[in-house]
Coordinates of C-alpha atoms in Angstrom, one line a residue:
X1 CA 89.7 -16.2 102.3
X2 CA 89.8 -19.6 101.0
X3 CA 91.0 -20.4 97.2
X4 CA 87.4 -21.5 96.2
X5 CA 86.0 -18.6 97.5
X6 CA 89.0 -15.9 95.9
X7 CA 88.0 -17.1 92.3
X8 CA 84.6 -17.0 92.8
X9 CA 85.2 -13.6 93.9
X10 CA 87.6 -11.9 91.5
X11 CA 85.9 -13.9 88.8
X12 CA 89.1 -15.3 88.1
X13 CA 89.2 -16.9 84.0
X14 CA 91.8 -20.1 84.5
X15 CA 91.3 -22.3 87.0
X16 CA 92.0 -25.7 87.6
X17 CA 90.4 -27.9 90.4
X18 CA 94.0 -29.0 91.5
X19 CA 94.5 -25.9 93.0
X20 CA 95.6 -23.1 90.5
X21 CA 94.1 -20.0 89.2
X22 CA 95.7 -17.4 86.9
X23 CA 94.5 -14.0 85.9
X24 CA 96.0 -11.4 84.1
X25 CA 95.2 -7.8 85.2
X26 CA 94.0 -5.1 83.4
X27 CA 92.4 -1.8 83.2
X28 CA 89.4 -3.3 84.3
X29 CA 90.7 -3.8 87.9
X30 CA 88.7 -2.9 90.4
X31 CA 90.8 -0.3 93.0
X32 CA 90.3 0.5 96.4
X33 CA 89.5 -3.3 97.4
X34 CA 91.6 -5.5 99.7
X35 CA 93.0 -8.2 98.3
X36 CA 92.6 -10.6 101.4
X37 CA 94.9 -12.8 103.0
X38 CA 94.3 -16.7 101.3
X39 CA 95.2 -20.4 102.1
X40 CA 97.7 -20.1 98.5
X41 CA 100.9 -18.9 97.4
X42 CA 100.3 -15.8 95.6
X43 CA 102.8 -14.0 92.8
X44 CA 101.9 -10.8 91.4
X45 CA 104.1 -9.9 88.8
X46 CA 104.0 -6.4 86.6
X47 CA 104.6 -6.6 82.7
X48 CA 103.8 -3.1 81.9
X49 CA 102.2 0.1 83.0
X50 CA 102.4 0.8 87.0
X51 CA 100.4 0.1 90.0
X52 CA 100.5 1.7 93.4
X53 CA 99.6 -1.3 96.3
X54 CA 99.6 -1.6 99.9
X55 CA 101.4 -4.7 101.5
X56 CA 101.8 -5.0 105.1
X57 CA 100.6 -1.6 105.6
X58 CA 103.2 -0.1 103.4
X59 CA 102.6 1.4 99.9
X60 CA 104.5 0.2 96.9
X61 CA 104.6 1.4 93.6
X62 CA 105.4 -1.3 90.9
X63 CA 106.4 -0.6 87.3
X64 CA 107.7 -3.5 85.1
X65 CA 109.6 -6.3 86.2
X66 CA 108.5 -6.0 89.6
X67 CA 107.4 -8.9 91.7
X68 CA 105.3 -9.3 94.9
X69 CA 105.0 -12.9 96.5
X70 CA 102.7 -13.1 99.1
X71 CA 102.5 -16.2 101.5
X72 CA 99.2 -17.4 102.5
X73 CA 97.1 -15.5 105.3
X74 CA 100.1 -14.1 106.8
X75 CA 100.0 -11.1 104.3
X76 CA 97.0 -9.2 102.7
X77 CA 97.7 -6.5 99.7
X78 CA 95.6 -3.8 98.2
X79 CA 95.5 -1.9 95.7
X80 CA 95.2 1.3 95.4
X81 CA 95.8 2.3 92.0
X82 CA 96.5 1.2 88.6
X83 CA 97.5 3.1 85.4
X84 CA 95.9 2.5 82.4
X85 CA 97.8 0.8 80.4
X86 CA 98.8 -2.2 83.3
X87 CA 99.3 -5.6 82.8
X88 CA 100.0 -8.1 85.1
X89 CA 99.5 -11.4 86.4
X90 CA 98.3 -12.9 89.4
X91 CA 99.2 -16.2 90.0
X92 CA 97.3 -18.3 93.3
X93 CA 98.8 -21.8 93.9
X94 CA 97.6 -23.3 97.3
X95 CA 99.8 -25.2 99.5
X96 CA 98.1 -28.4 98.8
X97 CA 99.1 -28.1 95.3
X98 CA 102.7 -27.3 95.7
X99 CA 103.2 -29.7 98.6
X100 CA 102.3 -32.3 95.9
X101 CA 103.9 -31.0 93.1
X102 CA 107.3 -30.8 95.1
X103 CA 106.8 -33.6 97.4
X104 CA 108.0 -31.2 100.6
X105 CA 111.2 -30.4 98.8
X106 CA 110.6 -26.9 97.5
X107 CA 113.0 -25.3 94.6
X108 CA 113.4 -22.1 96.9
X109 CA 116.1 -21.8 99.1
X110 CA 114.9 -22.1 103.1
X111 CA 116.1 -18.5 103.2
X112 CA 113.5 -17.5 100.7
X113 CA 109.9 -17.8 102.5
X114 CA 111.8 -15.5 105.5
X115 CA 113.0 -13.2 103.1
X116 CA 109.8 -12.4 101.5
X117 CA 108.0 -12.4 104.7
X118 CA 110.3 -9.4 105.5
X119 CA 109.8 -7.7 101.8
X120 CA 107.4 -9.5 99.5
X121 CA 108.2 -6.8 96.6
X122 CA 111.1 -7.2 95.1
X123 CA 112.5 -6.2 91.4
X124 CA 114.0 -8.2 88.7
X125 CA 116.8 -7.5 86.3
X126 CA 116.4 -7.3 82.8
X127 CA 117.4 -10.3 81.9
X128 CA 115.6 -12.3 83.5
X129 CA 112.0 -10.2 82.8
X130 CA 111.5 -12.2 79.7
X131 CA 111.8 -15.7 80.8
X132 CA 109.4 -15.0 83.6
X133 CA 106.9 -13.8 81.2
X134 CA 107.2 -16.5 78.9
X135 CA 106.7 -18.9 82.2
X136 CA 103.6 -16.8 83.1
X137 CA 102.5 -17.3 79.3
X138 CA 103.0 -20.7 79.0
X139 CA 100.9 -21.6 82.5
X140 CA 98.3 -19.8 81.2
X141 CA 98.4 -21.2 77.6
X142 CA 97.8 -24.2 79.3
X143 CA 95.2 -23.1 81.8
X144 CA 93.3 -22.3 78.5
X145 CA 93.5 -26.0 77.2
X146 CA 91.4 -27.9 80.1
X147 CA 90.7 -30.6 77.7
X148 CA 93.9 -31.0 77.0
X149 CA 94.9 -35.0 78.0
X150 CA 98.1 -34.2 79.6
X151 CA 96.7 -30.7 81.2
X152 CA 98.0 -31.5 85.0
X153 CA 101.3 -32.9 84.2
X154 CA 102.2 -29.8 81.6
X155 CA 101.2 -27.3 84.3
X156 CA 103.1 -29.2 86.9
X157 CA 106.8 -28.8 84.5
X158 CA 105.6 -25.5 83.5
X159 CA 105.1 -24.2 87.1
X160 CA 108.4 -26.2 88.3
X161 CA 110.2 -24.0 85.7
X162 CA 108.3 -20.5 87.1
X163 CA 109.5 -21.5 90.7
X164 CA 112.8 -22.6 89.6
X165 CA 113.4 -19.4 87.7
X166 CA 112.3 -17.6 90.4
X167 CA 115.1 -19.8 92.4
X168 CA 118.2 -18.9 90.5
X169 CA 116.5 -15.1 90.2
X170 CA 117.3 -14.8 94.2
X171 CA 120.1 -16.9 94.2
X172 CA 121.4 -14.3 91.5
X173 CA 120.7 -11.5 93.4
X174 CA 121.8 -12.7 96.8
X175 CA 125.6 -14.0 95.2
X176 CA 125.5 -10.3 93.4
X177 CA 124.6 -8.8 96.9
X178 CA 127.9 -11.0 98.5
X179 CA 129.8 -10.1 95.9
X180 CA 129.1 -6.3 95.9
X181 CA 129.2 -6.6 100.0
X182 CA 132.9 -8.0 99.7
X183 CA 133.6 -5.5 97.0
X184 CA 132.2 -2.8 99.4
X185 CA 134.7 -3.6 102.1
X186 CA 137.4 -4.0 99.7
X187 CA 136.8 -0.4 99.0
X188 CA 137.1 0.4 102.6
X189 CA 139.9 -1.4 103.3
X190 CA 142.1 0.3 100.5
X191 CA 140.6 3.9 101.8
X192 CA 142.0 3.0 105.0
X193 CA 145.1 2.1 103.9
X194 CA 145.5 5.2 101.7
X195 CA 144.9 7.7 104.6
X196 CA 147.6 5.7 107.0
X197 CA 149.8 6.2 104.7
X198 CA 149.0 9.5 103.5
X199 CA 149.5 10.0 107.8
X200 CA 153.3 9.0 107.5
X201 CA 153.9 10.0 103.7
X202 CA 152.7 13.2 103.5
X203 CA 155.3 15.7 103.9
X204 CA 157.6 13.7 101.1
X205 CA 154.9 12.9 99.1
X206 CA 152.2 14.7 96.8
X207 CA 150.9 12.7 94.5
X208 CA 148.1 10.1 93.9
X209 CA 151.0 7.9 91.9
X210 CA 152.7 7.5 95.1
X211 CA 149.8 6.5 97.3
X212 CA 149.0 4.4 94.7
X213 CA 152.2 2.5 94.1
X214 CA 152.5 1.8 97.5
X215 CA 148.9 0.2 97.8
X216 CA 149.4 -1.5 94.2
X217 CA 146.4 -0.2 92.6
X218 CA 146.0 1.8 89.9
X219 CA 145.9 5.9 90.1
X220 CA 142.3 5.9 88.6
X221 CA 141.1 3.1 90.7
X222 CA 142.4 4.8 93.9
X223 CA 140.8 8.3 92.7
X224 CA 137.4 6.2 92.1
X225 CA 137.7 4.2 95.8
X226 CA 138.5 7.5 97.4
X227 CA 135.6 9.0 95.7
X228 CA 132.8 6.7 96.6
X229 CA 134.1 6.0 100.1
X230 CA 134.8 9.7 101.3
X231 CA 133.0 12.0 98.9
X232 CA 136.4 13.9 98.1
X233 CA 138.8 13.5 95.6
X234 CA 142.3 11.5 96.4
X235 CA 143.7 15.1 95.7
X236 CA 141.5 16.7 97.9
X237 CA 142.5 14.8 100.7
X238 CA 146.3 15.1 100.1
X239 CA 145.8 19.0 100.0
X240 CA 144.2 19.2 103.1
X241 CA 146.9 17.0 104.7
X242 CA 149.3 19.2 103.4
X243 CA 147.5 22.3 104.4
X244 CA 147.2 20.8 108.1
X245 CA 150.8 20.0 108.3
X246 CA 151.7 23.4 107.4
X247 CA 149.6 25.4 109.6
X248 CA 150.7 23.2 112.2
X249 CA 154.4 24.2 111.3
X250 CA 152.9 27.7 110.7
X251 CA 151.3 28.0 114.4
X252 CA 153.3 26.2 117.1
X253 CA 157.4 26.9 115.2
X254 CA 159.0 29.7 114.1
X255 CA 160.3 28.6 110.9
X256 CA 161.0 29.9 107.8
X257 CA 158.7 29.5 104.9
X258 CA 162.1 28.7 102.9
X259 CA 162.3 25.9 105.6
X260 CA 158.7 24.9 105.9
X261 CA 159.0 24.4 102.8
X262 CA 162.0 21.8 102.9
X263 CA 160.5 20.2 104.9
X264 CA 157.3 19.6 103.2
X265 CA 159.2 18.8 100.1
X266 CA 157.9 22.0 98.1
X267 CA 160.4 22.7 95.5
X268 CA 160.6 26.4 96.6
X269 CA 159.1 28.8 99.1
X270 CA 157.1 30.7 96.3
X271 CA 155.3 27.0 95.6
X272 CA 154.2 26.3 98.9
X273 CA 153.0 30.2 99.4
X274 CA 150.9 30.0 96.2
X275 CA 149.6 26.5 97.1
X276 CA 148.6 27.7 100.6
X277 CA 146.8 30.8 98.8
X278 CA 145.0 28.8 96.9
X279 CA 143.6 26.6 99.6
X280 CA 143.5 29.0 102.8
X281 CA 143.0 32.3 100.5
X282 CA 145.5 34.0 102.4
X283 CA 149.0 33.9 102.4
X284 CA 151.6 31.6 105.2
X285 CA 152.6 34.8 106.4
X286 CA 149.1 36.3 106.8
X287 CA 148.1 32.8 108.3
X288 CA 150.7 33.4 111.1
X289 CA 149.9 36.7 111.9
X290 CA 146.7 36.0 112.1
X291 CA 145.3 37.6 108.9
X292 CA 142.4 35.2 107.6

């Protein structure tokens, strides 16, 4: 559908004959319809309420500070429901227009257009809801103002600003996404690292203090790591360890507990028994003659 013939047929309030329409959605929004695919970069961007849509076939449902950037006729959306109480805009600006206003060097990252061809919805952090709504305001403020002498040239800055906000809003999001990535493998890096030397440490070694001394982290930051990365507690993992090493000891020697338990660094055969109760629910004896 062509820009001329989308306002004509959403009835769309602001337009100018540059090549921009805004519209801010309502309750009165008609459901069920196709939005169709159009020669113009579309932004649909929710400021309250919630609206369920369909975008590339797949159904979305948008709350506040949630954004959908269609590109031309290579995407269609439709919607399929709206509470009452939405708001949003709907922002058309056709290629013409932006080609002009930017002069072929767009504020978006070359990485952008791809991006959203993948997943036009995307959501914003609080932070930067505000300032996008006060851009959204402000183009159509001056949408409202056609007589205004200096209409085109104030809706060019004012549009610049949306589309450089939008800019540093995925910039933003793709350094946090790096920085959580490298974070990420930190995290499995020092996991690692704790259960290799948990494999050599083990039978001298109990505690989380150790592990973490050795891998210069804190004990509450290696309990955290452990956590997230595994699902089990730092603890956990040394108990099992322990509990491995000591039916192994258990099944294929015939040692003492007294020197089992020398050899695991227990401080006494009564403290490894209780500890392999607790874990096994049966005693080391038991364990060996097969009582479980």
């Amino acid at each position: 559908m062509k820009f001329v013939d989308l306002i004509s047929y959403y009835h769309i309030p602001y337009v100018s004959e540059k090549g921009i329409a805004i519209w801010k959605i309502n309750s009165e929004i008609r459901e069920e319809e196709n939005i169709p695919g159009i020669d113009s970069h579309a932004i649909l961007f929710v400021v309250g309420g919630s609206m369920e849509i369909s975008v590339q076939g797949k159904i979305q449902s948008l709350t506040r500070g949630y954004f959908v950037d269609v590109l031309g006729d290579k995407q269609s959306v439709k919607l399929l429901s709206a509470s009452p109480d939405i708001q949003a805009y709907f922002l058309l600006l056709t290629d013409e227009y932006l080609l002009e206003l930017f002069k072929n060097r767009p504020p978006l990252p070359l990485s952008y257009a791809m991006d959203i061809m993948q997943n036009p919805v995307y959501m914003i952090e609080n932070s930067f809801i505000v300032s996008i709504i006060k851009c959204l305001d402000d183009i159509e403020q001056t949408m409202a103002n056609p007589l205004h002498h200096f209409q085109d040239s104030m809706l060019k800055c004012k549009i610049s600003v949306l589309l450089l906000q939008m800019s540093e809003i995925l910039l933003h999001k793709t350094q946090k996404e790096k920085r959580k990535s490298r974070e990420s493998d930190r995290k499995r890096t020092l996991f690692a690292q704790f259960m290799k030397l948990l494999s050599e440490y083990v039978k001298e070694e109990h505690t989380v203090n150790f592990y973490a001394s050795r891998l210069n982290v804190t004990p509450q930051y290696l309990r955290r790591v452990v956590k997230v990365c595994s699902g089990k507690n730092a603890y956990t993992w040394i108990c099992e360890e322990l509990v491995r090493e000591i039916v192994n000891l258990l099944i294929n020697t015939d040692k003492t507990m007294q020197a089992i338990a020398d050899e695991l660094h227990f401080s006494d055969q009564a403290v490894l028994t209780k500890f392999f109760r607790r874990i096994k629910g049966v005693s080391p004896l038991q364990y060996r003659n097969g009582i479980e």
